[in-house]
Amino acid sequence: MLAGAMRTAADLLQAARLPGTGGLSITCDECSISIQVSRHGAPDLLVRLAMLDALAAVLGSTIVRDDDPARPAAWLKIHAVAAGIPVRVHAELRISIHGQGEALAMGPDGGTRTHDPRRYRRPLPPGWRWQTELDHTPHDREHDREHGHGPQREVRSS
């Protein structure tokens, strides 16, 4: 059964014709396949999005966003089945940081505010989500890369 999952994972990657395989981590067991698209191995957001799009197309599924309201963390995820085996694909999003390390949250109206669950001991309010690298324009990302700063510093949460 493990060999079948590994063959299925290899077939998925081949069919997806990914724009590179750097940043992929594939884990198979007897009953599932997990594929991580890592921002450390593929730091360019557009490359990661292209990888997710290609995998979603091959799997006949959609990409959904999943924000953790209790801590500054968000992912893009794909859940599907290939050859009878559940497949989960995920890519962590970089959270935008402001000032002294507080995460930026975005409300339903598009307004932003800082939110530190460690200090406020409350999750994000309903309808709110973390502001991520998806919320920045290509110009913003290029400016930050050129000048070595900006709101896109990495946040490590435990």
JSON list of N, CA, C and O in Angstrom, two decimals, residues 124-150:
[
{"chain": "A", "resi": 124, "resn": "LEU", "atom": "N", "xyz": [-8.84, 35.95, 16.76]},
{"chain": "A", "resi": 124, "resn": "LEU", "atom": "CA", "xyz": [-9.38, 36.97, 15.85]},
{"chain": "A", "resi": 124, "resn": "LEU", "atom": "C", "xyz": [-10.90, 36.96, 15.92]},
{"chain": "A", "resi": 124, "resn": "LEU", "atom": "O", "xyz": [-11.52, 35.89, 16.05]},
{"chain": "A", "resi": 125, "resn": "PRO", "atom": "N", "xyz": [-11.53, 38.12, 15.82]},
{"chain": "A", "resi": 125, "resn": "PRO", "atom": "CA", "xyz": [-13.00, 38.15, 15.79]},
{"chain": "A", "resi": 125, "resn": "PRO", "atom": "C", "xyz": [-13.53, 37.46, 14.53]},
{"chain": "A", "resi": 125, "resn": "PRO", "atom": "O", "xyz": [-12.82, 37.37, 13.53]},
{"chain": "A", "resi": 126, "resn": "PRO", "atom": "N", "xyz": [-14.77, 36.99, 14.56]},
{"chain": "A", "resi": 126, "resn": "PRO", "atom": "CA", "xyz": [-15.36, 36.38, 13.36]},
{"chain": "A", "resi": 126, "resn": "PRO", "atom": "C", "xyz": [-15.28, 37.33, 12.17]},
{"chain": "A", "resi": 126, "resn": "PRO", "atom": "O", "xyz": [-15.50, 38.53, 12.30]},
{"chain": "A", "resi": 127, "resn": "GLY", "atom": "N", "xyz": [-14.95, 36.79, 11.01]},
{"chain": "A", "resi": 127, "resn": "GLY", "atom": "CA", "xyz": [-14.85, 37.59, 9.80]},
{"chain": "A", "resi": 127, "resn": "GLY", "atom": "C", "xyz": [-13.47, 38.21, 9.57]},
{"chain": "A", "resi": 127, "resn": "GLY", "atom": "O", "xyz": [-13.20, 38.74, 8.50]},
{"chain": "A", "resi": 128, "resn": "TRP", "atom": "N", "xyz": [-12.61, 38.16, 10.57]},
{"chain": "A", "resi": 128, "resn": "TRP", "atom": "CA", "xyz": [-11.26, 38.70, 10.45]},
{"chain": "A", "resi": 128, "resn": "TRP", "atom": "C", "xyz": [-10.32, 37.60, 9.98]},
{"chain": "A", "resi": 128, "resn": "TRP", "atom": "O", "xyz": [-10.58, 36.42, 10.17]},
{"chain": "A", "resi": 129, "resn": "ARG", "atom": "N", "xyz": [-9.20, 38.00, 9.36]},
{"chain": "A", "resi": 129, "resn": "ARG", "atom": "CA", "xyz": [-8.17, 37.07, 8.93]},
{"chain": "A", "resi": 129, "resn": "ARG", "atom": "C", "xyz": [-6.83, 37.76, 9.07]},
{"chain": "A", "resi": 129, "resn": "ARG", "atom": "O", "xyz": [-6.75, 38.97, 9.23]},
{"chain": "A", "resi": 130, "resn": "TRP", "atom": "N", "xyz": [-5.77, 36.97, 9.00]},
{"chain": "A", "resi": 130, "resn": "TRP", "atom": "CA", "xyz": [-4.42, 37.54, 9.07]},
{"chain": "A", "resi": 130, "resn": "TRP", "atom": "C", "xyz": [-4.06, 38.17, 7.74]},
{"chain": "A", "resi": 130, "resn": "TRP", "atom": "O", "xyz": [-4.39, 37.65, 6.68]},
{"chain": "A", "resi": 131, "resn": "GLN", "atom": "N", "xyz": [-3.38, 39.31, 7.81]},
{"chain": "A", "resi": 131, "resn": "GLN", "atom": "CA", "xyz": [-2.87, 39.93, 6.58]},
{"chain": "A", "resi": 131, "resn": "GLN", "atom": "C", "xyz": [-1.60, 39.16, 6.20]},
{"chain": "A", "resi": 131, "resn": "GLN", "atom": "O", "xyz": [-0.72, 38.95, 7.03]},
{"chain": "A", "resi": 132, "resn": "THR", "atom": "N", "xyz": [-1.52, 38.73, 4.95]},
{"chain": "A", "resi": 132, "resn": "THR", "atom": "CA", "xyz": [-0.40, 37.90, 4.51]},
{"chain": "A", "resi": 132, "resn": "THR", "atom": "C", "xyz": [0.26, 38.49, 3.28]},
{"chain": "A", "resi": 132, "resn": "THR", "atom": "O", "xyz": [-0.17, 39.52, 2.75]},
{"chain": "A", "resi": 133, "resn": "GLU", "atom": "N", "xyz": [1.26, 37.77, 2.80]},
{"chain": "A", "resi": 133, "resn": "GLU", "atom": "CA", "xyz": [1.96, 38.18, 1.59]},
{"chain": "A", "resi": 133, "resn": "GLU", "atom": "C", "xyz": [1.03, 38.24, 0.38]},
{"chain": "A", "resi": 133, "resn": "GLU", "atom": "O", "xyz": [1.33, 38.91, -0.60]},
{"chain": "A", "resi": 134, "resn": "LEU", "atom": "N", "xyz": [-0.12, 37.59, 0.43]},
{"chain": "A", "resi": 134, "resn": "LEU", "atom": "CA", "xyz": [-1.09, 37.67, -0.67]},
{"chain": "A", "resi": 134, "resn": "LEU", "atom": "C", "xyz": [-1.71, 39.06, -0.77]},
{"chain": "A", "resi": 134, "resn": "LEU", "atom": "O", "xyz": [-2.24, 39.43, -1.82]},
{"chain": "A", "resi": 135, "resn": "ASP", "atom": "N", "xyz": [-1.66, 39.81, 0.31]},
{"chain": "A", "resi": 135, "resn": "ASP", "atom": "CA", "xyz": [-2.28, 41.13, 0.34]},
{"chain": "A", "resi": 135, "resn": "ASP", "atom": "C", "xyz": [-1.37, 42.23, -0.16]},
{"chain": "A", "resi": 135, "resn": "ASP", "atom": "O", "xyz": [-1.79, 43.39, -0.20]},
{"chain": "A", "resi": 136, "resn": "HIS", "atom": "N", "xyz": [-0.15, 41.89, -0.54]},
{"chain": "A", "resi": 136, "resn": "HIS", "atom": "CA", "xyz": [0.80, 42.89, -1.02]},
{"chain": "A", "resi": 136, "resn": "HIS", "atom": "C", "xyz": [0.89, 42.82, -2.53]},
{"chain": "A", "resi": 136, "resn": "HIS", "atom": "O", "xyz": [0.86, 41.75, -3.11]},
{"chain": "A", "resi": 137, "resn": "THR", "atom": "N", "xyz": [1.01, 43.97, -3.17]},
{"chain": "A", "resi": 137, "resn": "THR", "atom": "CA", "xyz": [1.13, 44.01, -4.62]},
{"chain": "A", "resi": 137, "resn": "THR", "atom": "C", "xyz": [2.53, 43.56, -5.02]},
{"chain": "A", "resi": 137, "resn": "THR", "atom": "O", "xyz": [3.46, 43.60, -4.22]},
{"chain": "A", "resi": 138, "resn": "PRO", "atom": "N", "xyz": [2.71, 43.16, -6.30]},
{"chain": "A", "resi": 138, "resn": "PRO", "atom": "CA", "xyz": [4.07, 42.82, -6.76]},
{"chain": "A", "resi": 138, "resn": "PRO", "atom": "C", "xyz": [5.04, 43.97, -6.55]},
{"chain": "A", "resi": 138, "resn": "PRO", "atom": "O", "xyz": [6.20, 43.76, -6.22]},
{"chain": "A", "resi": 139, "resn": "HIS", "atom": "N", "xyz": [4.58, 45.21, -6.70]},
{"chain": "A", "resi": 139, "resn": "HIS", "atom": "CA", "xyz": [5.45, 46.37, -6.48]},
{"chain": "A", "resi": 139, "resn": "HIS", "atom": "C", "xyz": [5.92, 46.41, -5.03]},
{"chain": "A", "resi": 139, "resn": "HIS", "atom": "O", "xyz": [7.08, 46.68, -4.75]},
{"chain": "A", "resi": 140, "resn": "ASP", "atom": "N", "xyz": [4.99, 46.16, -4.08]},
{"chain": "A", "resi": 140, "resn": "ASP", "atom": "CA", "xyz": [5.37, 46.15, -2.66]},
{"chain": "A", "resi": 140, "resn": "ASP", "atom": "C", "xyz": [6.44, 45.10, -2.39]},
{"chain": "A", "resi": 140, "resn": "ASP", "atom": "O", "xyz": [7.41, 45.35, -1.70]},
{"chain": "A", "resi": 141, "resn": "ARG", "atom": "N", "xyz": [6.24, 43.89, -2.97]},
{"chain": "A", "resi": 141, "resn": "ARG", "atom": "CA", "xyz": [7.21, 42.81, -2.73]},
{"chain": "A", "resi": 141, "resn": "ARG", "atom": "C", "xyz": [8.56, 43.16, -3.32]},
{"chain": "A", "resi": 141, "resn": "ARG", "atom": "O", "xyz": [9.59, 42.92, -2.70]},
{"chain": "A", "resi": 142, "resn": "GLU", "atom": "N", "xyz": [8.59, 43.75, -4.52]},
{"chain": "A", "resi": 142, "resn": "GLU", "atom": "CA", "xyz": [9.86, 44.13, -5.14]},
{"chain": "A", "resi": 142, "resn": "GLU", "atom": "C", "xyz": [10.55, 45.22, -4.32]},
{"chain": "A", "resi": 142, "resn": "GLU", "atom": "O", "xyz": [11.75, 45.17, -4.09]},
{"chain": "A", "resi": 143, "resn": "HIS", "atom": "N", "xyz": [9.79, 46.19, -3.84]},
{"chain": "A", "resi": 143, "resn": "HIS", "atom": "CA", "xyz": [10.35, 47.26, -3.02]},
{"chain": "A", "resi": 143, "resn": "HIS", "atom": "C", "xyz": [10.97, 46.69, -1.75]},
{"chain": "A", "resi": 143, "resn": "HIS", "atom": "O", "xyz": [12.08, 47.05, -1.37]},
{"chain": "A", "resi": 144, "resn": "ASP", "atom": "N", "xyz": [10.24, 45.79, -1.08]},
{"chain": "A", "resi": 144, "resn": "ASP", "atom": "CA", "xyz": [10.76, 45.20, 0.15]},
{"chain": "A", "resi": 144, "resn": "ASP", "atom": "C", "xyz": [12.03, 44.40, -0.11]},
{"chain": "A", "resi": 144, "resn": "ASP", "atom": "O", "xyz": [12.97, 44.44, 0.66]},
{"chain": "A", "resi": 145, "resn": "ARG", "atom": "N", "xyz": [12.05, 43.66, -1.22]},
{"chain": "A", "resi": 145, "resn": "ARG", "atom": "CA", "xyz": [13.22, 42.85, -1.55]},
{"chain": "A", "resi": 145, "resn": "ARG", "atom": "C", "xyz": [14.43, 43.75, -1.82]},
{"chain": "A", "resi": 145, "resn": "ARG", "atom": "O", "xyz": [15.53, 43.48, -1.36]},
{"chain": "A", "resi": 146, "resn": "GLU", "atom": "N", "xyz": [14.21, 44.84, -2.56]},
{"chain": "A", "resi": 146, "resn": "GLU", "atom": "CA", "xyz": [15.31, 45.76, -2.90]},
{"chain": "A", "resi": 146, "resn": "GLU", "atom": "C", "xyz": [15.86, 46.46, -1.66]},
{"chain": "A", "resi": 146, "resn": "GLU", "atom": "O", "xyz": [17.05, 46.70, -1.56]},
{"chain": "A", "resi": 147, "resn": "HIS", "atom": "N", "xyz": [14.98, 46.81, -0.72]},
{"chain": "A", "resi": 147, "resn": "HIS", "atom": "CA", "xyz": [15.39, 47.61, 0.42]},
{"chain": "A", "resi": 147, "resn": "HIS", "atom": "C", "xyz": [15.53, 46.81, 1.71]},
{"chain": "A", "resi": 147, "resn": "HIS", "atom": "O", "xyz": [15.84, 47.37, 2.76]},
{"chain": "A", "resi": 148, "resn": "GLY", "atom": "N", "xyz": [15.27, 45.51, 1.64]},
{"chain": "A", "resi": 148, "resn": "GLY", "atom": "CA", "xyz": [15.50, 44.65, 2.80]},
{"chain": "A", "resi": 148, "resn": "GLY", "atom": "C", "xyz": [14.64, 44.95, 4.00]},
{"chain": "A", "resi": 148, "resn": "GLY", "atom": "O", "xyz": [15.07, 44.77, 5.13]},
{"chain": "A", "resi": 149, "resn": "HIS", "atom": "N", "xyz": [13.43, 45.45, 3.77]},
{"chain": "A", "resi": 149, "resn": "HIS", "atom": "CA", "xyz": [12.54, 45.70, 4.91]},
{"chain": "A", "resi": 149, "resn": "HIS", "atom": "C", "xyz": [11.10, 45.55, 4.47]},
{"chain": "A", "resi": 149, "resn": "HIS", "atom": "O", "xyz": [10.83, 45.08, 3.38]},
{"chain": "A", "resi": 150, "resn": "GLY", "atom": "N", "xyz": [10.20, 45.95, 5.28]},
{"chain": "A", "resi": 150, "resn": "GLY", "atom": "CA", "xyz": [8.79, 45.90, 4.93]},
{"chain": "A", "resi": 150, "resn": "GLY", "atom": "C", "xyz": [8.01, 45.05, 5.90]},
{"chain": "A", "resi": 150, "resn": "GLY", "atom": "O", "xyz": [8.57, 44.47, 6.83]}
]
